[in-house]
């Protein structure tokens, strides 16, 4: 309800960012799934990030949060405006490096967003 997704409590696995609550999804899969999702593309103004919601083949509800060129450009602009030394993108090899025109445009836009 209201785009709130509860996570089960799991033991701490000894890392500040554990996969206990979810798993990584390649950007290519996100771009293919978001338009056919239950919710379509949603935007969280607090996190400045897009997300969407879907149900899998057994009816389990899922919520997928990710960064796109718009959210990364906002974060890069924030870094620049504060005089910080840089910004990075987690796991750039999860972008779609196929030769498809849409994939090439999405990947180019993602990398360009890192430079405000």
mmCIF file with all atom_site columns, C-alpha atoms in Angstrom:
data_model
loop_
_atom_site.group_PDB
_atom_site.id
_atom_site.type_symbol
_atom_site.label_atom_id
_atom_site.label_alt_id
_atom_site.label_comp_id
_atom_site.label_asym_id
_atom_site.label_entity_id
_atom_site.label_seq_id
_atom_site.pdbx_PDB_ins_code
_atom_site.Cartn_x
_atom_site.Cartn_y
_atom_site.Cartn_z
_atom_site.occupancy
_atom_site.B_iso_or_equiv
_atom_site.pdbx_formal_charge
_atom_site.auth_seq_id
_atom_site.auth_comp_id
_atom_site.auth_asym_id
_atom_site.auth_atom_id
_atom_site.pdbx_PDB_model_num
ATOM 1   C CA . UNK A 1 1   ? 0.000  0.000   0.000   1.00 0.00 ? 1   UNK A CA 1
ATOM 2   C CA . UNK A 1 2   ? 1.239  3.508   -0.790  1.00 0.00 ? 2   UNK A CA 1
ATOM 3   C CA . UNK A 1 3   ? 4.346  1.993   -2.389  1.00 0.00 ? 3   UNK A CA 1
ATOM 4   C CA . UNK A 1 4   ? 5.681  0.760   0.954   1.00 0.00 ? 4   UNK A CA 1
ATOM 5   C CA . UNK A 1 5   ? 7.473  -2.553  0.681   1.00 0.00 ? 5   UNK A CA 1
ATOM 6   C CA . UNK A 1 6   ? 8.195  -4.346  3.940   1.00 0.00 ? 6   UNK A CA 1
ATOM 7   C CA . UNK A 1 7   ? 11.360 -6.389  4.179   1.00 0.00 ? 7   UNK A CA 1
ATOM 8   C CA . UNK A 1 8   ? 11.840 -9.435  6.354   1.00 0.00 ? 8   UNK A CA 1
ATOM 9   C CA . UNK A 1 9   ? 14.274 -9.091  9.243   1.00 0.00 ? 9   UNK A CA 1
ATOM 10  C CA . UNK A 1 10  ? 17.411 -11.042 8.488   1.00 0.00 ? 10  UNK A CA 1
ATOM 11  C CA . UNK A 1 11  ? 20.643 -11.495 10.422  1.00 0.00 ? 11  UNK A CA 1
ATOM 12  C CA . UNK A 1 12  ? 23.435 -9.045  9.699   1.00 0.00 ? 12  UNK A CA 1
ATOM 13  C CA . UNK A 1 13  ? 25.877 -10.658 7.263   1.00 0.00 ? 13  UNK A CA 1
ATOM 14  C CA . UNK A 1 14  ? 28.928 -8.608  8.183   1.00 0.00 ? 14  UNK A CA 1
ATOM 15  C CA . UNK A 1 15  ? 28.771 -6.119  5.335   1.00 0.00 ? 15  UNK A CA 1
ATOM 16  C CA . UNK A 1 16  ? 27.338 -2.597  5.340   1.00 0.00 ? 16  UNK A CA 1
ATOM 17  C CA . UNK A 1 17  ? 25.355 -3.333  2.199   1.00 0.00 ? 17  UNK A CA 1
ATOM 18  C CA . UNK A 1 18  ? 24.065 -6.880  2.307   1.00 0.00 ? 18  UNK A CA 1
ATOM 19  C CA . UNK A 1 19  ? 22.038 -8.720  -0.305  1.00 0.00 ? 19  UNK A CA 1
ATOM 20  C CA . UNK A 1 20  ? 19.862 -10.123 2.477   1.00 0.00 ? 20  UNK A CA 1
ATOM 21  C CA . UNK A 1 21  ? 16.884 -7.956  1.533   1.00 0.00 ? 21  UNK A CA 1
ATOM 22  C CA . UNK A 1 22  ? 17.084 -8.367  -2.220  1.00 0.00 ? 22  UNK A CA 1
ATOM 23  C CA . UNK A 1 23  ? 19.288 -8.938  -5.191  1.00 0.00 ? 23  UNK A CA 1
ATOM 24  C CA . UNK A 1 24  ? 20.856 -6.942  -7.963  1.00 0.00 ? 24  UNK A CA 1
ATOM 25  C CA . UNK A 1 25  ? 19.015 -6.759  -11.286 1.00 0.00 ? 25  UNK A CA 1
ATOM 26  C CA . UNK A 1 26  ? 20.877 -5.813  -14.481 1.00 0.00 ? 26  UNK A CA 1
ATOM 27  C CA . UNK A 1 27  ? 19.881 -2.445  -15.957 1.00 0.00 ? 27  UNK A CA 1
ATOM 28  C CA . UNK A 1 28  ? 18.919 -4.134  -19.240 1.00 0.00 ? 28  UNK A CA 1
ATOM 29  C CA . UNK A 1 29  ? 16.361 -6.299  -17.409 1.00 0.00 ? 29  UNK A CA 1
ATOM 30  C CA . UNK A 1 30  ? 14.989 -3.265  -15.560 1.00 0.00 ? 30  UNK A CA 1
ATOM 31  C CA . UNK A 1 31  ? 14.527 -1.303  -18.792 1.00 0.00 ? 31  UNK A CA 1
ATOM 32  C CA . UNK A 1 32  ? 12.670 -4.239  -20.365 1.00 0.00 ? 32  UNK A CA 1
ATOM 33  C CA . UNK A 1 33  ? 10.451 -4.881  -17.340 1.00 0.00 ? 33  UNK A CA 1
ATOM 34  C CA . UNK A 1 34  ? 9.533  -1.377  -16.152 1.00 0.00 ? 34  UNK A CA 1
ATOM 35  C CA . UNK A 1 35  ? 7.064  -0.621  -18.947 1.00 0.00 ? 35  UNK A CA 1
ATOM 36  C CA . UNK A 1 36  ? 5.127  -3.859  -18.427 1.00 0.00 ? 36  UNK A CA 1
ATOM 37  C CA . UNK A 1 37  ? 5.138  -3.603  -14.624 1.00 0.00 ? 37  UNK A CA 1
ATOM 38  C CA . UNK A 1 38  ? 2.030  -3.135  -12.468 1.00 0.00 ? 38  UNK A CA 1
ATOM 39  C CA . UNK A 1 39  ? 2.925  0.420   -11.577 1.00 0.00 ? 39  UNK A CA 1
ATOM 40  C CA . UNK A 1 40  ? 4.901  1.706   -14.529 1.00 0.00 ? 40  UNK A CA 1
ATOM 41  C CA . UNK A 1 41  ? 7.756  4.030   -13.697 1.00 0.00 ? 41  UNK A CA 1
ATOM 42  C CA . UNK A 1 42  ? 7.379  5.756   -10.307 1.00 0.00 ? 42  UNK A CA 1
ATOM 43  C CA . UNK A 1 43  ? 9.549  8.481   -8.767  1.00 0.00 ? 43  UNK A CA 1
ATOM 44  C CA . UNK A 1 44  ? 10.485 8.983   -5.119  1.00 0.00 ? 44  UNK A CA 1
ATOM 45  C CA . UNK A 1 45  ? 11.100 12.658  -4.431  1.00 0.00 ? 45  UNK A CA 1
ATOM 46  C CA . UNK A 1 46  ? 12.986 12.018  -1.182  1.00 0.00 ? 46  UNK A CA 1
ATOM 47  C CA . UNK A 1 47  ? 15.472 9.526   -2.648  1.00 0.00 ? 47  UNK A CA 1
ATOM 48  C CA . UNK A 1 48  ? 15.470 11.254  -6.047  1.00 0.00 ? 48  UNK A CA 1
ATOM 49  C CA . UNK A 1 49  ? 15.236 7.808   -7.601  1.00 0.00 ? 49  UNK A CA 1
ATOM 50  C CA . UNK A 1 50  ? 12.914 5.835   -9.865  1.00 0.00 ? 50  UNK A CA 1
ATOM 51  C CA . UNK A 1 51  ? 11.305 2.537   -8.939  1.00 0.00 ? 51  UNK A CA 1
ATOM 52  C CA . UNK A 1 52  ? 8.548  0.221   -10.071 1.00 0.00 ? 52  UNK A CA 1
ATOM 53  C CA . UNK A 1 53  ? 6.451  -2.624  -8.725  1.00 0.00 ? 53  UNK A CA 1
ATOM 54  C CA . UNK A 1 54  ? 5.482  -5.966  -10.218 1.00 0.00 ? 54  UNK A CA 1
ATOM 55  C CA . UNK A 1 55  ? 4.168  -9.409  -9.337  1.00 0.00 ? 55  UNK A CA 1
ATOM 56  C CA . UNK A 1 56  ? 6.095  -12.481 -10.386 1.00 0.00 ? 56  UNK A CA 1
ATOM 57  C CA . UNK A 1 57  ? 4.618  -15.640 -11.923 1.00 0.00 ? 57  UNK A CA 1
ATOM 58  C CA . UNK A 1 58  ? 3.516  -16.946 -8.496  1.00 0.00 ? 58  UNK A CA 1
ATOM 59  C CA . UNK A 1 59  ? 1.894  -13.680 -7.443  1.00 0.00 ? 59  UNK A CA 1
ATOM 60  C CA . UNK A 1 60  ? 4.724  -12.449 -5.185  1.00 0.00 ? 60  UNK A CA 1
ATOM 61  C CA . UNK A 1 61  ? 4.936  -8.642  -5.027  1.00 0.00 ? 61  UNK A CA 1
ATOM 62  C CA . UNK A 1 62  ? 8.304  -7.009  -5.797  1.00 0.00 ? 62  UNK A CA 1
ATOM 63  C CA . UNK A 1 63  ? 9.636  -3.476  -5.782  1.00 0.00 ? 63  UNK A CA 1
ATOM 64  C CA . UNK A 1 64  ? 12.684 -2.519  -7.867  1.00 0.00 ? 64  UNK A CA 1
ATOM 65  C CA . UNK A 1 65  ? 14.691 0.630   -7.114  1.00 0.00 ? 65  UNK A CA 1
ATOM 66  C CA . UNK A 1 66  ? 17.378 1.821   -9.486  1.00 0.00 ? 66  UNK A CA 1
ATOM 67  C CA . UNK A 1 67  ? 19.180 4.845   -10.856 1.00 0.00 ? 67  UNK A CA 1
ATOM 68  C CA . UNK A 1 68  ? 18.681 6.193   -14.346 1.00 0.00 ? 68  UNK A CA 1
ATOM 69  C CA . UNK A 1 69  ? 20.317 9.118   -16.170 1.00 0.00 ? 69  UNK A CA 1
ATOM 70  C CA . UNK A 1 70  ? 17.934 11.606  -14.520 1.00 0.00 ? 70  UNK A CA 1
ATOM 71  C CA . UNK A 1 71  ? 18.556 10.407  -10.947 1.00 0.00 ? 71  UNK A CA 1
ATOM 72  C CA . UNK A 1 72  ? 22.304 10.133  -11.481 1.00 0.00 ? 72  UNK A CA 1
ATOM 73  C CA . UNK A 1 73  ? 22.471 13.613  -13.016 1.00 0.00 ? 73  UNK A CA 1
ATOM 74  C CA . UNK A 1 74  ? 20.705 15.035  -9.936  1.00 0.00 ? 74  UNK A CA 1
ATOM 75  C CA . UNK A 1 75  ? 23.207 13.298  -7.660  1.00 0.00 ? 75  UNK A CA 1
ATOM 76  C CA . UNK A 1 76  ? 26.153 14.417  -9.819  1.00 0.00 ? 76  UNK A CA 1
ATOM 77  C CA . UNK A 1 77  ? 24.889 18.013  -9.740  1.00 0.00 ? 77  UNK A CA 1
ATOM 78  C CA . UNK A 1 78  ? 24.620 17.803  -5.948  1.00 0.00 ? 78  UNK A CA 1
ATOM 79  C CA . UNK A 1 79  ? 28.233 16.603  -5.706  1.00 0.00 ? 79  UNK A CA 1
ATOM 80  C CA . UNK A 1 80  ? 29.399 19.405  -7.990  1.00 0.00 ? 80  UNK A CA 1
ATOM 81  C CA . UNK A 1 81  ? 27.404 22.106  -6.166  1.00 0.00 ? 81  UNK A CA 1
ATOM 82  C CA . UNK A 1 82  ? 28.957 21.063  -2.843  1.00 0.00 ? 82  UNK A CA 1
ATOM 83  C CA . UNK A 1 83  ? 32.488 21.071  -4.231  1.00 0.00 ? 83  UNK A CA 1
ATOM 84  C CA . UNK A 1 84  ? 32.935 17.375  -3.525  1.00 0.00 ? 84  UNK A CA 1
ATOM 85  C CA . UNK A 1 85  ? 35.655 15.482  -5.354  1.00 0.00 ? 85  UNK A CA 1
ATOM 86  C CA . UNK A 1 86  ? 33.636 13.064  -7.434  1.00 0.00 ? 86  UNK A CA 1
ATOM 87  C CA . UNK A 1 87  ? 30.894 10.566  -7.949  1.00 0.00 ? 87  UNK A CA 1
ATOM 88  C CA . UNK A 1 88  ? 30.766 6.936   -8.964  1.00 0.00 ? 88  UNK A CA 1
ATOM 89  C CA . UNK A 1 89  ? 28.260 4.495   -10.314 1.00 0.00 ? 89  UNK A CA 1
ATOM 90  C CA . UNK A 1 90  ? 27.874 1.034   -8.817  1.00 0.00 ? 90  UNK A CA 1
ATOM 91  C CA . UNK A 1 91  ? 28.420 -1.832  -11.211 1.00 0.00 ? 91  UNK A CA 1
ATOM 92  C CA . UNK A 1 92  ? 28.536 -0.110  -14.596 1.00 0.00 ? 92  UNK A CA 1
ATOM 93  C CA . UNK A 1 93  ? 28.981 -3.513  -16.198 1.00 0.00 ? 93  UNK A CA 1
ATOM 94  C CA . UNK A 1 94  ? 25.292 -4.161  -15.482 1.00 0.00 ? 94  UNK A CA 1
ATOM 95  C CA . UNK A 1 95  ? 24.357 -1.679  -18.202 1.00 0.00 ? 95  UNK A CA 1
ATOM 96  C CA . UNK A 1 96  ? 23.192 -3.050  -21.552 1.00 0.00 ? 96  UNK A CA 1
ATOM 97  C CA . UNK A 1 97  ? 26.202 -3.123  -23.883 1.00 0.00 ? 97  UNK A CA 1
ATOM 98  C CA . UNK A 1 98  ? 24.407 -4.935  -26.688 1.00 0.00 ? 98  UNK A CA 1
ATOM 99  C CA . UNK A 1 99  ? 24.413 -3.347  -30.109 1.00 0.00 ? 99  UNK A CA 1
ATOM 100 C CA . UNK A 1 100 ? 20.690 -2.552  -29.981 1.00 0.00 ? 100 UNK A CA 1
ATOM 101 C CA . UNK A 1 101 ? 20.014 1.142   -30.674 1.00 0.00 ? 101 UNK A CA 1
ATOM 102 C CA . UNK A 1 102 ? 17.918 1.668   -27.516 1.00 0.00 ? 102 UNK A CA 1
ATOM 103 C CA . UNK A 1 103 ? 20.556 -0.040  -25.360 1.00 0.00 ? 103 UNK A CA 1
ATOM 104 C CA . UNK A 1 104 ? 23.360 2.057   -26.832 1.00 0.00 ? 104 UNK A CA 1
ATOM 105 C CA . UNK A 1 105 ? 21.396 5.257   -26.156 1.00 0.00 ? 105 UNK A CA 1
ATOM 106 C CA . UNK A 1 106 ? 20.543 4.229   -22.576 1.00 0.00 ? 106 UNK A CA 1
ATOM 107 C CA . UNK A 1 107 ? 24.138 3.281   -21.789 1.00 0.00 ? 107 UNK A CA 1
ATOM 108 C CA . UNK A 1 108 ? 25.539 6.478   -23.320 1.00 0.00 ? 108 UNK A CA 1
ATOM 109 C CA . UNK A 1 109 ? 23.004 8.581   -21.365 1.00 0.00 ? 109 UNK A CA 1
ATOM 110 C CA . UNK A 1 110 ? 23.906 6.818   -18.105 1.00 0.00 ? 110 UNK A CA 1
ATOM 111 C CA . UNK A 1 111 ? 27.642 7.495   -18.483 1.00 0.00 ? 111 UNK A CA 1
ATOM 112 C CA . UNK A 1 112 ? 27.040 11.110  -19.586 1.00 0.00 ? 112 UNK A CA 1
ATOM 113 C CA . UNK A 1 113 ? 24.900 11.701  -16.488 1.00 0.00 ? 113 UNK A CA 1
ATOM 114 C CA . UNK A 1 114 ? 27.984 11.269  -14.308 1.00 0.00 ? 114 UNK A CA 1
ATOM 115 C CA . UNK A 1 115 ? 29.424 14.513  -15.677 1.00 0.00 ? 115 UNK A CA 1
ATOM 116 C CA . UNK A 1 116 ? 27.152 17.449  -14.775 1.00 0.00 ? 116 UNK A CA 1
#
